[in-house]
Short mmCIF file of C-alpha atoms and ligand atoms in Angstrom, two decimals:
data_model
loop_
_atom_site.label_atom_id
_atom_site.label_comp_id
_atom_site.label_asym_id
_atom_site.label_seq_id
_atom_site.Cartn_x
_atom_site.Cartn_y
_atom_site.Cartn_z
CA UNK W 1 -98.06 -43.33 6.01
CA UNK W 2 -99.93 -46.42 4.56
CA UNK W 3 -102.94 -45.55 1.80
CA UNK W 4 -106.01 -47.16 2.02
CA UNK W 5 -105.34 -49.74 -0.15
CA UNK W 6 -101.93 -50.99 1.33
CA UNK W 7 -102.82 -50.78 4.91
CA UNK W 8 -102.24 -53.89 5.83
CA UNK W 9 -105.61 -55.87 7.42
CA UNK W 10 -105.05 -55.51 11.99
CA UNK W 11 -107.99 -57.65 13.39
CA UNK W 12 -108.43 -55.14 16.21
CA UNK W 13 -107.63 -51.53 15.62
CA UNK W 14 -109.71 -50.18 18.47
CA UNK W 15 -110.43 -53.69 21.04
CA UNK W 16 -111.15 -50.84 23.83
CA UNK W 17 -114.31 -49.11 21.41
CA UNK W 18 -115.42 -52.99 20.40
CA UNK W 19 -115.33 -53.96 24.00
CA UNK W 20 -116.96 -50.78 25.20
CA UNK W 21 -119.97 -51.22 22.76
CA UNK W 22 -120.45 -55.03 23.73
CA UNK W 23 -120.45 -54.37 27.62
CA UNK W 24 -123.24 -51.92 26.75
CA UNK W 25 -125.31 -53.85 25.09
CA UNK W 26 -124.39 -57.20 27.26
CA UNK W 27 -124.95 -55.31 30.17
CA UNK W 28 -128.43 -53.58 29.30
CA UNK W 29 -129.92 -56.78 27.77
CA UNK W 30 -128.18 -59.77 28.97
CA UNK W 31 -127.36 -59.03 32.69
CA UNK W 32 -127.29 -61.40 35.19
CA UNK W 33 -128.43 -64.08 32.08
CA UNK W 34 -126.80 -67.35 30.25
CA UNK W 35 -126.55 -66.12 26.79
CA UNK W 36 -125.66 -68.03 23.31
CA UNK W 37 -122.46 -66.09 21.22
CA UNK W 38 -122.27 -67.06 17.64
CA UNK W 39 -119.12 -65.23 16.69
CA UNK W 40 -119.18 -65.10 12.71
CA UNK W 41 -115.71 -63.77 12.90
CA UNK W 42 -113.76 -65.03 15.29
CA UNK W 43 -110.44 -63.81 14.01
CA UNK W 44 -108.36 -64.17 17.07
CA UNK W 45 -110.90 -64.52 19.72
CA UNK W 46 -109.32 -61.75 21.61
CA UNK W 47 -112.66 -60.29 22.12
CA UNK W 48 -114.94 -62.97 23.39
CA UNK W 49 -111.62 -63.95 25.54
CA UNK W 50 -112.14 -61.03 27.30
CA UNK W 51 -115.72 -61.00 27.41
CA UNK W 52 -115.43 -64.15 29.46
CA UNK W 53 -113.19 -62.47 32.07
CA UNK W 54 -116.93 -61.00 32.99
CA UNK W 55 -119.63 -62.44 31.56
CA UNK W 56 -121.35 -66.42 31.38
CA UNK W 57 -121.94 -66.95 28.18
CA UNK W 58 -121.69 -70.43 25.67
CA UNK W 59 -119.76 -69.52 22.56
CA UNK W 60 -119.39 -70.47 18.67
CA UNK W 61 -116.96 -68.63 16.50
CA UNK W 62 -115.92 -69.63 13.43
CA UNK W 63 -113.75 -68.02 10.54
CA UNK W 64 -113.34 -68.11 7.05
CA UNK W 65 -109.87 -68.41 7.35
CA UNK W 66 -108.27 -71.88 7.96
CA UNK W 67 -106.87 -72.42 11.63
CA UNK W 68 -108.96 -69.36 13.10
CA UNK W 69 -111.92 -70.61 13.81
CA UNK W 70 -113.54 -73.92 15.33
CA UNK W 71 -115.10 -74.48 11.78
CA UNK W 72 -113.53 -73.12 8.30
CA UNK W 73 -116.63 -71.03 6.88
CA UNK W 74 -118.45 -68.18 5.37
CA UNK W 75 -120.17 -67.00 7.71
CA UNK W 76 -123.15 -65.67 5.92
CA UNK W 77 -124.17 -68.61 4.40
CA UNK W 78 -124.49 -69.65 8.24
CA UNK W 79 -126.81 -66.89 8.98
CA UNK W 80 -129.14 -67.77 6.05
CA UNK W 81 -130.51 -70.85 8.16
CA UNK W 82 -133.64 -70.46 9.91
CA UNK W 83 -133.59 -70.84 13.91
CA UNK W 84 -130.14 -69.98 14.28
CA UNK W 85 -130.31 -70.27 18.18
CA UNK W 86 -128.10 -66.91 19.62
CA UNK W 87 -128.52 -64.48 21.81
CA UNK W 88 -125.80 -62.46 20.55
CA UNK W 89 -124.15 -62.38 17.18
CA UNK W 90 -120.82 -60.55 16.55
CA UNK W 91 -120.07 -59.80 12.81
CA UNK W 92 -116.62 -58.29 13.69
CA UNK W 93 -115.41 -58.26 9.66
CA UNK W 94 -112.87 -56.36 8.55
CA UNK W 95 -115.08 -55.17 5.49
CA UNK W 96 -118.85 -54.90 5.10
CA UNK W 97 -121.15 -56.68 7.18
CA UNK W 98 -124.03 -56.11 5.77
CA UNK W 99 -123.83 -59.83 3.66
CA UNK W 100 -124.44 -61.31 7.32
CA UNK W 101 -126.83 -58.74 7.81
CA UNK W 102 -129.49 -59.53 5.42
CA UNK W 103 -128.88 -62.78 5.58
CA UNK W 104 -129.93 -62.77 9.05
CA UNK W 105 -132.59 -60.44 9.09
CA UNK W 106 -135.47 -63.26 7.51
CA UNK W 107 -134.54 -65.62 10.75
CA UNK W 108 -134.72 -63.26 13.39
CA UNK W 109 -137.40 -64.73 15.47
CA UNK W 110 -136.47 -63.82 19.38
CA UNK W 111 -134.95 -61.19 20.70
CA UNK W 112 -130.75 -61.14 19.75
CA UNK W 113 -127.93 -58.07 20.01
CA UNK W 114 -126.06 -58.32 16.80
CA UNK W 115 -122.39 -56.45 16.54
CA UNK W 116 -121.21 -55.05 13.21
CA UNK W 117 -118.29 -53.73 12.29
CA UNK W 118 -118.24 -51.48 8.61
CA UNK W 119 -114.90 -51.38 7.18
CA UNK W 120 -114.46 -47.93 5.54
CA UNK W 121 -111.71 -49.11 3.37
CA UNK W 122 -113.68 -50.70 0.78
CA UNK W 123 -115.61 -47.56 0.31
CA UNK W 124 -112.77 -45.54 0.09
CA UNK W 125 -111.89 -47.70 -2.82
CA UNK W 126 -114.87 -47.51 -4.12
CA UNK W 127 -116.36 -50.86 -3.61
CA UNK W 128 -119.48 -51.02 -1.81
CA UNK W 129 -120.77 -54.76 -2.51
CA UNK W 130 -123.61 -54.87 -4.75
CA UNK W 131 -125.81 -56.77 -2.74
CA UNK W 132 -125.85 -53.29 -0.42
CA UNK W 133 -126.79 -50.97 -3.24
CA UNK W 134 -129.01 -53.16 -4.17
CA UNK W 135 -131.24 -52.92 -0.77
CA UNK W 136 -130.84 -49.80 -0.51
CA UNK W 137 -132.40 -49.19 -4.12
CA UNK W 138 -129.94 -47.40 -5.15
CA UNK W 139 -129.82 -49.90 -8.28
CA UNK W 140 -132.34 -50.40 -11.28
CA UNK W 141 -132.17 -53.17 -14.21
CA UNK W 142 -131.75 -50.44 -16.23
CA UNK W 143 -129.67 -47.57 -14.90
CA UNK W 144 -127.20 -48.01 -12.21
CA UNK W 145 -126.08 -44.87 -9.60
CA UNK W 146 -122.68 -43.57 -10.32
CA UNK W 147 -120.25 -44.87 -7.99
CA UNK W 148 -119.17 -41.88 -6.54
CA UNK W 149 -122.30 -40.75 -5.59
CA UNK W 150 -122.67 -44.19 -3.79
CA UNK W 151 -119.79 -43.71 -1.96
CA UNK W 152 -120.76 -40.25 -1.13
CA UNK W 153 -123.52 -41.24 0.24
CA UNK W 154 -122.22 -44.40 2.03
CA UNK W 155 -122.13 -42.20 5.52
CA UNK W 156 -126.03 -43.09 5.96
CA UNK W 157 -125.38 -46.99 4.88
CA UNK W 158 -125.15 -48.22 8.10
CA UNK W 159 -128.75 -46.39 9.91
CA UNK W 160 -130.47 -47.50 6.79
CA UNK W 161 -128.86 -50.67 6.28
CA UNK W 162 -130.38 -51.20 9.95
CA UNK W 163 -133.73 -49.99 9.19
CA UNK W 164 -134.04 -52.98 6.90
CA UNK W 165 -135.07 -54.69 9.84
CA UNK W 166 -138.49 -53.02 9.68
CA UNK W 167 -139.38 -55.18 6.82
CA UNK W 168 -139.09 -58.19 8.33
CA UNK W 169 -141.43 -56.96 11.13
CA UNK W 170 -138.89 -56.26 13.31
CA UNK W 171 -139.02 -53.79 16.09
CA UNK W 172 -135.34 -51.97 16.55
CA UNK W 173 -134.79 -51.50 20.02
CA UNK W 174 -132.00 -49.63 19.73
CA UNK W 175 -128.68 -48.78 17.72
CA UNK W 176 -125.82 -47.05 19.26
CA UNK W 177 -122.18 -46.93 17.89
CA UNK W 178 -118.49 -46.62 19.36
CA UNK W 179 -116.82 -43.37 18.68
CA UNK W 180 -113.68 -44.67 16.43
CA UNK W 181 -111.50 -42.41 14.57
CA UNK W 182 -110.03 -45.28 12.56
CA UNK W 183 -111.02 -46.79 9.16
CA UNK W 184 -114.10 -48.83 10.46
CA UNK W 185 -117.36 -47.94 12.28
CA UNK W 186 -118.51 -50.21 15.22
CA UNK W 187 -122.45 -50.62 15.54
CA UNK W 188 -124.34 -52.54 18.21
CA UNK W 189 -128.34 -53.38 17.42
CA UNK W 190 -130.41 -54.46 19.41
CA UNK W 191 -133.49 -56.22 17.30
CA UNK W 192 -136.94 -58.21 18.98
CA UNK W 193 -139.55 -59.94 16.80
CA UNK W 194 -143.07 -57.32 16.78
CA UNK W 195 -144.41 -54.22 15.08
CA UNK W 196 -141.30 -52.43 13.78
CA UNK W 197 -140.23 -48.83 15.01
C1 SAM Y 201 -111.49 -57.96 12.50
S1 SAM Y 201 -111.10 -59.66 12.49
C2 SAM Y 201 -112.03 -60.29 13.84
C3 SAM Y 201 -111.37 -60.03 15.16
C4 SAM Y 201 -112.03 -60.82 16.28
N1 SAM Y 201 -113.32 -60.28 16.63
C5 SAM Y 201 -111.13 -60.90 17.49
O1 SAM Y 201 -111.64 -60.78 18.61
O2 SAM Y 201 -109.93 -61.11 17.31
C6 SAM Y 201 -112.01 -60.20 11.14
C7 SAM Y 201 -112.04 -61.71 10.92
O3 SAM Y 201 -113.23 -62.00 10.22
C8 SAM Y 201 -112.99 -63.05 9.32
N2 SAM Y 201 -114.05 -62.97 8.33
C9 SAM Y 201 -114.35 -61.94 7.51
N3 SAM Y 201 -115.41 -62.22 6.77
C10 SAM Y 201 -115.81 -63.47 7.12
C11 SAM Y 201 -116.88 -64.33 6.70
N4 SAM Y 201 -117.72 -63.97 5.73
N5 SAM Y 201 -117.00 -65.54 7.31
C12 SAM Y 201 -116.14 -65.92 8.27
N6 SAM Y 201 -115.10 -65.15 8.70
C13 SAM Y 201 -114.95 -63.95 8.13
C14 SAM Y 201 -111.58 -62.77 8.83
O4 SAM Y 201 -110.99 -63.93 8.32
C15 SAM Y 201 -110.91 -62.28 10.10
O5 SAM Y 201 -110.28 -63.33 10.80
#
């Protein structure tokens, strides 16, 4: 049996709970519509391929890794430009996705269902990226939270990671996630520009 740290990296270890939260949310708030995909992971494609089998959508996906994507590119820097003009975004990493996330969060100006997958193997290793703690408060200039207790509490990261959005004036429609008893959590948001809540 592989540890945590020498599993080796599968780009989908659960397609049928990824696929099950994007028909959701496709088919609740994109039905019967032409909608934009910017796919900030593309990875294989495998999911957006089968997406199409179903759906009308345009699509951009691009990786960080040469050869996998139609451009070669971090994808968070992406998100930090204003207008970025998707319906949907899919942050399908294999790690944290919460980079993308606030990165995104200051250019949200229409409605747009955003997909993130949280890779639990970091935080079992103990590595939950600063930028994270940091919006979360759970880091001062002068005194820092012990790591474990980070990690212990890194089951809540993802709700209030979300609830971010309320700063930025954001109203959350909703947040559901796919049941997955493997080493990542799959979340589905749904966010539109007003009042929060
Ligand atoms: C879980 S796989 C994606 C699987 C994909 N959704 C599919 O349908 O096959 C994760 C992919 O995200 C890419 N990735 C991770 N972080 C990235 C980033 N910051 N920018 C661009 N690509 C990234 C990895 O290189 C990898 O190919």
């Amino acid at each position: 049996m592989p540890t945590s740290r020498t599993r080796t990296r599968t780009d989908n270890h659960n397609p049928a709970a990824k696929l099950r939260l994007r028909r959701h949310f496709l088919d609740k708030y994109h039905c019967g519509e032409f909608f934009s995909v910017f796919d900030c992971c593309r990875g294989s494609g495998f999911l957006w391929k089968t997406l199409a089998k179903t759906y009308e959508f345009s699509y951009f996906g691009v990786d960080r890794e040469p050869g996998k994507g139609l451009i070669t590119v971090d994808s968070a820097r992406l998100l930090e430009i204003a207008d970025l003009d998707a319906d949907v975004i899919d942050v399908d990493t294999y790690g944290s996705p919460w980079a993308h996330w606030l990165n995104l969060l200051p250019n949200v100006t229409r409605p747009v269902t955003v997909f993130l997958t949280y890779g639990l193997v970091r935080i079992v290793g103990g590595n939950i990226d600063r930028r994270t703690v940091e919006a979360l408060g759970m880091s001062f200039p002068t005194l820092e939270a012990p790591p474990a207790l980070v990690i212990k509490t890194s089951a809540t990261i993802p709700l209030r990671m979300v609830a971010l959005a309320w700063r930025h004036g954001l109203k959350v429609v909703e947040v559901a996630e796919a049941v997955n008893r493997g080493n990542a959590r799959y979340f589905g948001v749904r966010l539109e520009p007003g009042t929060g809540g």
